Short mmCIF file of C-alpha atoms in Angstrom, two decimals:
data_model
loop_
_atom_site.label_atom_id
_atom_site.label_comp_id
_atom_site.label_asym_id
_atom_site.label_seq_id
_atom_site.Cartn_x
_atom_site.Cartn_y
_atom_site.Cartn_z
CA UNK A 960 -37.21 -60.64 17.43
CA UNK A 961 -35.91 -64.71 18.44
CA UNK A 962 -37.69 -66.98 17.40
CA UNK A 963 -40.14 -68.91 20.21
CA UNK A 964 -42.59 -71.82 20.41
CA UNK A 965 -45.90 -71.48 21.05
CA UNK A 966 -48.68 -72.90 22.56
CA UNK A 967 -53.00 -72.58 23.04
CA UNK A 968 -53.75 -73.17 26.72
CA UNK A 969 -56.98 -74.45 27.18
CA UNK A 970 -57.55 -73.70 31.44
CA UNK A 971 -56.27 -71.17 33.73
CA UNK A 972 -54.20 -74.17 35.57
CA UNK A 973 -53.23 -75.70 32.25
CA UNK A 974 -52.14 -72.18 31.25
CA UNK A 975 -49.87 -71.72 34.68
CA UNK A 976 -48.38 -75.09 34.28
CA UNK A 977 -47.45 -74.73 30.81
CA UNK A 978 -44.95 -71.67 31.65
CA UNK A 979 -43.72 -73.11 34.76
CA UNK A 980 -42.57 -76.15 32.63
CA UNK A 981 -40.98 -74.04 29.98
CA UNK A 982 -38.12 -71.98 30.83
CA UNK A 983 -38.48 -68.30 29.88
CA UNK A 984 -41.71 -69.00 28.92
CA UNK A 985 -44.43 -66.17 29.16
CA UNK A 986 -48.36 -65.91 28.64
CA UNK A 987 -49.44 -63.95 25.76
CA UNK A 988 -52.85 -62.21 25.75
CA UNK A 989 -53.24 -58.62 23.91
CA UNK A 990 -49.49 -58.71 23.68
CA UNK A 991 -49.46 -54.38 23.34
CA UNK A 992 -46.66 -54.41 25.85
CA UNK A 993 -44.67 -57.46 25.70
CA UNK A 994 -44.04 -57.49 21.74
CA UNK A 995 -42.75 -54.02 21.89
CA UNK A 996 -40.36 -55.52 24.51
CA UNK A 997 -40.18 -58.89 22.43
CA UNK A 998 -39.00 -56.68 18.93
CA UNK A 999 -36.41 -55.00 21.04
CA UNK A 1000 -34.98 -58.10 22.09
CA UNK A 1001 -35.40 -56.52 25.88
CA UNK A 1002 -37.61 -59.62 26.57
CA UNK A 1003 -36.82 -63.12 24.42
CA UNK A 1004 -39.35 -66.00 25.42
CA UNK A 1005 -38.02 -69.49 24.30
CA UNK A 1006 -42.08 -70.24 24.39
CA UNK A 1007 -45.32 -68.22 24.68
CA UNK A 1008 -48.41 -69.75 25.97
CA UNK A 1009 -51.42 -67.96 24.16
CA UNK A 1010 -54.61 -67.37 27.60
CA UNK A 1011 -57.01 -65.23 25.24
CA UNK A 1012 -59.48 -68.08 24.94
CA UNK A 1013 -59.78 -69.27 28.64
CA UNK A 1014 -63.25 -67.35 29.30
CA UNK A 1015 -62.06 -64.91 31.39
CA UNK A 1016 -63.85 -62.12 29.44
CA UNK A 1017 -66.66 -61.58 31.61
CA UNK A 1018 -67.50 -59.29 34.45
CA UNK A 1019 -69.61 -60.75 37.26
CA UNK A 1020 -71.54 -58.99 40.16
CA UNK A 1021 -70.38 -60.51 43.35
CA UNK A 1022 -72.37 -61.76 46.33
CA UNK A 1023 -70.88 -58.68 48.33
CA UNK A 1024 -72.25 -56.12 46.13
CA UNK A 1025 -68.76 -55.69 44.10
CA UNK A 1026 -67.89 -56.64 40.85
CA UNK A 1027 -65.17 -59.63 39.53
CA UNK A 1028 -63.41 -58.74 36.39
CA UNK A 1029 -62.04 -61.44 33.85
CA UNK A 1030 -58.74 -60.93 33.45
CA UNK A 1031 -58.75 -61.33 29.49
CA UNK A 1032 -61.94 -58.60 29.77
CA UNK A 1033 -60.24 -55.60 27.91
CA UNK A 1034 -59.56 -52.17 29.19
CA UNK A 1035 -62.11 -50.79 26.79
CA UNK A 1036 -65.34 -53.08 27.97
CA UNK A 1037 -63.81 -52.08 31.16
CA UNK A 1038 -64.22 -48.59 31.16
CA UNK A 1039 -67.79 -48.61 29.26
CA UNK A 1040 -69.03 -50.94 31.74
CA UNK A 1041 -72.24 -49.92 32.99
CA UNK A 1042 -71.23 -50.36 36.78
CA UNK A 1043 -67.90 -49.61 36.29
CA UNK A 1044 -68.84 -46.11 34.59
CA UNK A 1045 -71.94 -45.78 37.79
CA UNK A 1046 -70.03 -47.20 40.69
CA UNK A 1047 -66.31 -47.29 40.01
CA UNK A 1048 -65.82 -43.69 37.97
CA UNK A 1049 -62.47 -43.14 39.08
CA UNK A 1050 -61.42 -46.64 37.18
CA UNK A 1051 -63.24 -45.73 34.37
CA UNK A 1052 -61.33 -42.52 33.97
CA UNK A 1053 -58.01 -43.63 34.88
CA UNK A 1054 -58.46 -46.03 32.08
CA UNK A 1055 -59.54 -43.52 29.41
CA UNK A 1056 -56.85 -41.73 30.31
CA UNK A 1057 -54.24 -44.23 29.32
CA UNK A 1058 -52.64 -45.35 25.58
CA UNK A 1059 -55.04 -44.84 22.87
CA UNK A 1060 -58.34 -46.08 22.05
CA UNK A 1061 -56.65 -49.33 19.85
CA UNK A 1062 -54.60 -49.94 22.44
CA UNK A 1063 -57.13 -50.28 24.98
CA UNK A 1064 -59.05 -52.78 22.71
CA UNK A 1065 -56.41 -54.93 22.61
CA UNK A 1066 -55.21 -54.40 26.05
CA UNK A 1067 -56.23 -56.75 28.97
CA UNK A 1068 -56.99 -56.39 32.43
CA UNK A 1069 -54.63 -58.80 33.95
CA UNK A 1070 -51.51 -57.63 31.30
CA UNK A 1071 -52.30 -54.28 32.37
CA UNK A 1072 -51.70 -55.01 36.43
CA UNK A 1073 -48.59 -56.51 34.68
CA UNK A 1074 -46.71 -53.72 32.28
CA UNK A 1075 -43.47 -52.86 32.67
CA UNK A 1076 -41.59 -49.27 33.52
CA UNK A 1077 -41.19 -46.47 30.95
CA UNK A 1078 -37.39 -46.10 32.04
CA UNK A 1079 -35.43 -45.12 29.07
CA UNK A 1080 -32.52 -46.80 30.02
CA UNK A 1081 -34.92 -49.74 30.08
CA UNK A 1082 -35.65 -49.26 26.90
CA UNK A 1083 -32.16 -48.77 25.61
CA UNK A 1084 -30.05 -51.98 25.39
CA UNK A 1085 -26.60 -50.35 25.04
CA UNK A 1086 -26.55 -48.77 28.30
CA UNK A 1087 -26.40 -50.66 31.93
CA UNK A 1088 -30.13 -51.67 33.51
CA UNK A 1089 -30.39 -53.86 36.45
CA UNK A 1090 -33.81 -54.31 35.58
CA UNK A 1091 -33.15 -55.47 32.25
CA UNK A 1092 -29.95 -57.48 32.69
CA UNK A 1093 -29.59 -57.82 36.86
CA UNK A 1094 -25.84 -56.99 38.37
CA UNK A 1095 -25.61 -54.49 35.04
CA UNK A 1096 -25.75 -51.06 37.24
CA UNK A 1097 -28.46 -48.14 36.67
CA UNK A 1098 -27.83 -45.87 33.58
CA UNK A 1099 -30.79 -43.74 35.29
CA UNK A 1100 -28.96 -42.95 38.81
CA UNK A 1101 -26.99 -39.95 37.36
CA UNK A 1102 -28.82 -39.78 34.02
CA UNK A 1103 -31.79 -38.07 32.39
CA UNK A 1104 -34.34 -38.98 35.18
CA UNK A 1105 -37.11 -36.45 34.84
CA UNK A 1106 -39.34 -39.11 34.58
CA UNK A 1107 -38.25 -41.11 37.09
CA UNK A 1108 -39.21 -41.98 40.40
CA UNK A 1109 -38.52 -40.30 43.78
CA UNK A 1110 -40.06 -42.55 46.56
CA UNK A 1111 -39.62 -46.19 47.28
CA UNK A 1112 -36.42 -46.56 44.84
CA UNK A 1113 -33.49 -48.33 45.78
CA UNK A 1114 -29.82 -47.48 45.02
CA UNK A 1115 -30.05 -50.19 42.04
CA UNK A 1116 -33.09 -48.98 40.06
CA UNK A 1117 -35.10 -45.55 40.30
CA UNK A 1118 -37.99 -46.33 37.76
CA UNK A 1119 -41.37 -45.99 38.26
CA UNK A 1120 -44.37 -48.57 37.60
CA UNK A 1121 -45.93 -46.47 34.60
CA UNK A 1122 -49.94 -47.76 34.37
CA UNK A 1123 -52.76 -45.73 35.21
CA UNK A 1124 -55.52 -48.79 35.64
CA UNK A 1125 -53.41 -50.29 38.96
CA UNK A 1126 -53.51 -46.82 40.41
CA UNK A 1127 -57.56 -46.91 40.75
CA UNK A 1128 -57.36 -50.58 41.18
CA UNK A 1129 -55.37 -49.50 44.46
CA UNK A 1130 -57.42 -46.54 45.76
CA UNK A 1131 -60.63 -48.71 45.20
CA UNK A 1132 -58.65 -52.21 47.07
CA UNK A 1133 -58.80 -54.27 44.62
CA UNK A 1134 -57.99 -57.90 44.56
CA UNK A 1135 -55.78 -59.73 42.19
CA UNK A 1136 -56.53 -63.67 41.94
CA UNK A 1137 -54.29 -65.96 40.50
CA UNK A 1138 -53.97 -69.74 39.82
CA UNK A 1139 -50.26 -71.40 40.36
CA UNK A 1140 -48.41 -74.39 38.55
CA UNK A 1141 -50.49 -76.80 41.25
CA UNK A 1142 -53.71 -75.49 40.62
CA UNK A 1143 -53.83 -73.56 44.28
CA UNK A 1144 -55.45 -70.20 44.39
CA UNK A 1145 -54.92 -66.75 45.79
CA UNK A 1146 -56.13 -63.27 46.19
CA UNK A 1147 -53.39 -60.75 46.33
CA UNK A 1148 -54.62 -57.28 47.82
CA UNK A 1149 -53.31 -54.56 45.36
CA UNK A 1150 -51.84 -52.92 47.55
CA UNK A 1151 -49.19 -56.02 47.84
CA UNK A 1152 -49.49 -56.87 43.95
CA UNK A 1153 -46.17 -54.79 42.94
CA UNK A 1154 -42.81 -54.55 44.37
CA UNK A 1155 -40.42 -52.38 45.99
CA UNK A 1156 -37.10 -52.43 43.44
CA UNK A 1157 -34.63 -52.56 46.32
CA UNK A 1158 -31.59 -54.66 44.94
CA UNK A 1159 -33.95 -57.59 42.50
CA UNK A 1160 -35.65 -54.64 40.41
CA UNK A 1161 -35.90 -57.26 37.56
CA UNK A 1162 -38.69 -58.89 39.83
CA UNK A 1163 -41.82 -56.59 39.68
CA UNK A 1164 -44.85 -58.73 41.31
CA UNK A 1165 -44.79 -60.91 43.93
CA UNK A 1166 -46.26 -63.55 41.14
CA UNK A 1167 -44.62 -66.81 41.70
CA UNK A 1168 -42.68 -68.32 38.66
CA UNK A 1169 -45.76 -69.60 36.31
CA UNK A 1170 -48.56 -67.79 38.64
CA UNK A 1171 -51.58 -66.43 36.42
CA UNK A 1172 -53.68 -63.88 36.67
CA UNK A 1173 -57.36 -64.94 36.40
CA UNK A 1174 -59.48 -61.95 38.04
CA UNK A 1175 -59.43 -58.53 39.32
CA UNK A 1176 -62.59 -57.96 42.45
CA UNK A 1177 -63.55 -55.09 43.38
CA UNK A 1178 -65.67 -54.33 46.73
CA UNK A 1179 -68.66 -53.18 46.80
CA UNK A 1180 -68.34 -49.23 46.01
CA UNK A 1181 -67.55 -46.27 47.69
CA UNK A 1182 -69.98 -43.51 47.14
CA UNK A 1183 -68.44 -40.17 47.09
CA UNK A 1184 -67.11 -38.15 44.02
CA UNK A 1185 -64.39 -40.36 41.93
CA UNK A 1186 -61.57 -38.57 40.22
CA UNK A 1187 -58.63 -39.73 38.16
CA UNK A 1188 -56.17 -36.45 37.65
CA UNK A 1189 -53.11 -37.56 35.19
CA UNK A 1190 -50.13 -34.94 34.38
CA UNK A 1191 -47.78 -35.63 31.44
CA UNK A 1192 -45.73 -34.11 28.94
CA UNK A 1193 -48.46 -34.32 25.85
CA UNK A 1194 -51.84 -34.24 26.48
CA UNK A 1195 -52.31 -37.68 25.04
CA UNK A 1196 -50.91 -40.96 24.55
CA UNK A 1197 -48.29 -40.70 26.93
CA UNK A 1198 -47.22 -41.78 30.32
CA UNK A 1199 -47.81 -39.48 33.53
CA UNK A 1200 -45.41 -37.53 35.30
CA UNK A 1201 -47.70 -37.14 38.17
CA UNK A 1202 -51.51 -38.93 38.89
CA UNK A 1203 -53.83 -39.24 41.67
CA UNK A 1204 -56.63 -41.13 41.69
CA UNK A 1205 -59.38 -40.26 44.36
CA UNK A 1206 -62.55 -40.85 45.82
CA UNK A 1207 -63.68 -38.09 48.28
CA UNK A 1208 -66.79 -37.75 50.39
CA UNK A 1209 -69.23 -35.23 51.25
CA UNK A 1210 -67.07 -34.56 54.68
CA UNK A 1211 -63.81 -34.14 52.78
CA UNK A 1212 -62.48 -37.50 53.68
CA UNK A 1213 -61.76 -40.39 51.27
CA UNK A 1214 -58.78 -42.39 50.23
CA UNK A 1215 -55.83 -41.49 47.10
CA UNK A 1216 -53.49 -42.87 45.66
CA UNK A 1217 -50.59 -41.35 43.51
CA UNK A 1218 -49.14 -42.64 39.63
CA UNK A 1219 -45.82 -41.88 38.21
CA UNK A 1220 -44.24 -41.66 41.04
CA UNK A 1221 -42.50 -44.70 42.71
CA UNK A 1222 -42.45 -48.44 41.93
CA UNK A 1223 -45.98 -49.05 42.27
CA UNK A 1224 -49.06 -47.26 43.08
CA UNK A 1225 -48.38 -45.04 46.09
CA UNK A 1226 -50.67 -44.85 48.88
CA UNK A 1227 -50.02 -43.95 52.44
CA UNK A 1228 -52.86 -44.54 54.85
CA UNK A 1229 -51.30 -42.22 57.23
CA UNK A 1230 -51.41 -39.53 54.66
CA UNK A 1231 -55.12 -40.27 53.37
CA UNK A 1232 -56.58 -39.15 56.92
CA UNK A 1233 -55.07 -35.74 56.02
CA UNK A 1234 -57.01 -35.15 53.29
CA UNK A 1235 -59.43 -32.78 55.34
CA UNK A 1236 -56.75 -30.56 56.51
CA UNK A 1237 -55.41 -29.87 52.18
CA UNK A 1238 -53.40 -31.00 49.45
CA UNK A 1239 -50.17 -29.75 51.20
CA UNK A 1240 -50.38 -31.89 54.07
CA UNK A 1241 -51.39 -35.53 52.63
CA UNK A 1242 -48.46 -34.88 50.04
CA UNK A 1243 -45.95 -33.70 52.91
CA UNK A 1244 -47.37 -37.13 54.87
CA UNK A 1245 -47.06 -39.50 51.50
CA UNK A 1246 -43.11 -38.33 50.23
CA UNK A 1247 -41.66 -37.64 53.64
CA UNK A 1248 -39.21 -40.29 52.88
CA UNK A 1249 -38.69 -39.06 48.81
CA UNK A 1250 -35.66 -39.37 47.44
CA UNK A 1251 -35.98 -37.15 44.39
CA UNK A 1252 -33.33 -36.40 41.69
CA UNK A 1253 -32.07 -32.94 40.83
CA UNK A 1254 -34.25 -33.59 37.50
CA UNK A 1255 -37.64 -34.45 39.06
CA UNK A 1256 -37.57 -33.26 42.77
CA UNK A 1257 -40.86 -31.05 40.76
CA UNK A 1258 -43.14 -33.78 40.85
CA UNK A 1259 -43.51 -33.25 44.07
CA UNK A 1260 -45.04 -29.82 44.52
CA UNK A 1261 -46.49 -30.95 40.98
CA UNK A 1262 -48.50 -33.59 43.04
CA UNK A 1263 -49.22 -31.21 45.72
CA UNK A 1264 -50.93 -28.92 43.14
CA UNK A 1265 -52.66 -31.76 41.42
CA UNK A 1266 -54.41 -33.25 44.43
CA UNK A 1267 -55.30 -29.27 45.32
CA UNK A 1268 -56.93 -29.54 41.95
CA UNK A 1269 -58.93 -32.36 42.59
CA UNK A 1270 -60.03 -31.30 46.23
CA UNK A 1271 -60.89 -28.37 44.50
CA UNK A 1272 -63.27 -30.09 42.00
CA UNK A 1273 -64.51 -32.38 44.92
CA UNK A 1274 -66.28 -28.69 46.53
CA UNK A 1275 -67.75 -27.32 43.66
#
């Protein structure tokens, strides 16, 4: 690991402004994924600028019936929260089915919307990453890419965004709100939170150099049965191959969204209004324009079968 600087901010704005002064600054908070990244010497911040004591560990009802979530409140108050676990299951359970249970005490809501891909050849600094070092090439296009992604890729990175949390953030339309370098505000739907790689893979968000993350609202809820189905190679601690988050109603419609599969949380509203007719025909709808490897052109019958599951479970 380099060595850095480091830093307490004491406001959101402070907080903002502090890493847009700093070059390669970054904002620390539970740290689980950036110091793995940090110790690898894939990420090297000259400074860090420490947000974990900024009061943003709350959760608030809003005036429209929904709930705003701190973005320092951590995944495991989260996912025990009583309206979160009553109104907002599928979050809940997309949550618990993520890292382990020390992990999710440390980790935050806000780093969470943030984490970076899985990709191997991320991971592994002798071999060519455009994500990691831009203009390198992609060790993955050609490579071991079972885990990889087959829709929205580019021809310069084919990794996926690996979280479960963002995937019910998106099938619930969440809100991300931020505070930039100037103290302006906005709220980012989720749905336009995370990137497309196409040829600047190394930027992820559409977060504006310094921009932080202060809350995560959710509208007022649903109804209908939540489910949060994750596929992956061990049956814990590990990142999924396939997931689909969904919330259907008595009438057999309702909205999904699909993990492990592309750049960012995939959900096609064209596809949704399918869900009535099966499994076979949202997936058909939401990958018509996959671009699978020879290695993991299976995810997608693998989702097909996994959303059948969940319809399934939505009958009974």
């Amino acid at each position: 690991m380099r060595s850095f600087t480091y830093e307490r901010a004491t406001t959101p704005a402070d907080a903002a402004k502090a890493v847009a002064a700093t070059k390669n600054a970054k904002f620390i908070a539970g740290g689980t994924n950036l110091l793995d990244l940090m110790k690898l010497e894939i990420e090297a911040p000259t400074h860090l600028v420490d947000v974990t004591r900024l009061g943003l560990d709350r959760i608030e009802n809003t005036e429209g019936g929904g709930l705003r979530i701190g973005a320092l409140v951590s995944n495991t108050a989260l996912s025990a929260h009583p309206r979160v676990r009553a109104d907002y299951a599928v979050l809940t359970r997309a949550i618990q089915a993520g890292a382990s249970g020390q992990l999710r005490n440390k980790a935050t809501t806000g780093g969470n919307m943030l984490q970076r891909t899985r990709c191997p050849y991320f991971y592994d600094t002798n071999m060519p990453c455009n994500k990691r070092q831009p203009g390198s090439g992609c060790a993955a296009i050609g490579g071991v890419s079972r885990s990889l992604g087959v829709i929205g890729t580019s021809d310069a990175c084919i990794a996926t965004y690996p979280g479960d949390m963002a995937v019910a953030m998106r099938v619930l339309d969440a809100t991300v709100e931020t505070v930039k370098p100037d103290g302006s505000t906005r709220a980012i739907p989720a749905g336009d939170f995370h990137r497309l790689w196409g040829d600047t893979p190394h930027i992820e968000t559409v977060l504006e150099p310094g921009e932080f993350i202060t809350h995560v609202t959710l509208p007022k809820p649903l109804g209908g049965k939540h489910f949060y189905a994750k596929v992956r190679d061990r049956r814990s601690y590990a990142f999924a191959l396939v997931s689909v988050a969904a919330v259907i109603q008595p009438d057999g419609t309702g909205r999904v969204a699909f993990g492990g599969m592309a750049p960012k949380p995939w959900r096609v509203a064209e596809a949704e209004v399918l869900l009535p007719q099966g499994a076979k025909a949202v997936v058909d709808r939401a990958f018509a324009d996959a671009r699978p490897t020879a290695d993991n052109k299976f995810k997608i019958p693998l989702a097909q079968r996994t959303l059948a599951s969940v319809l399934a479970d939505a009958k009974a």
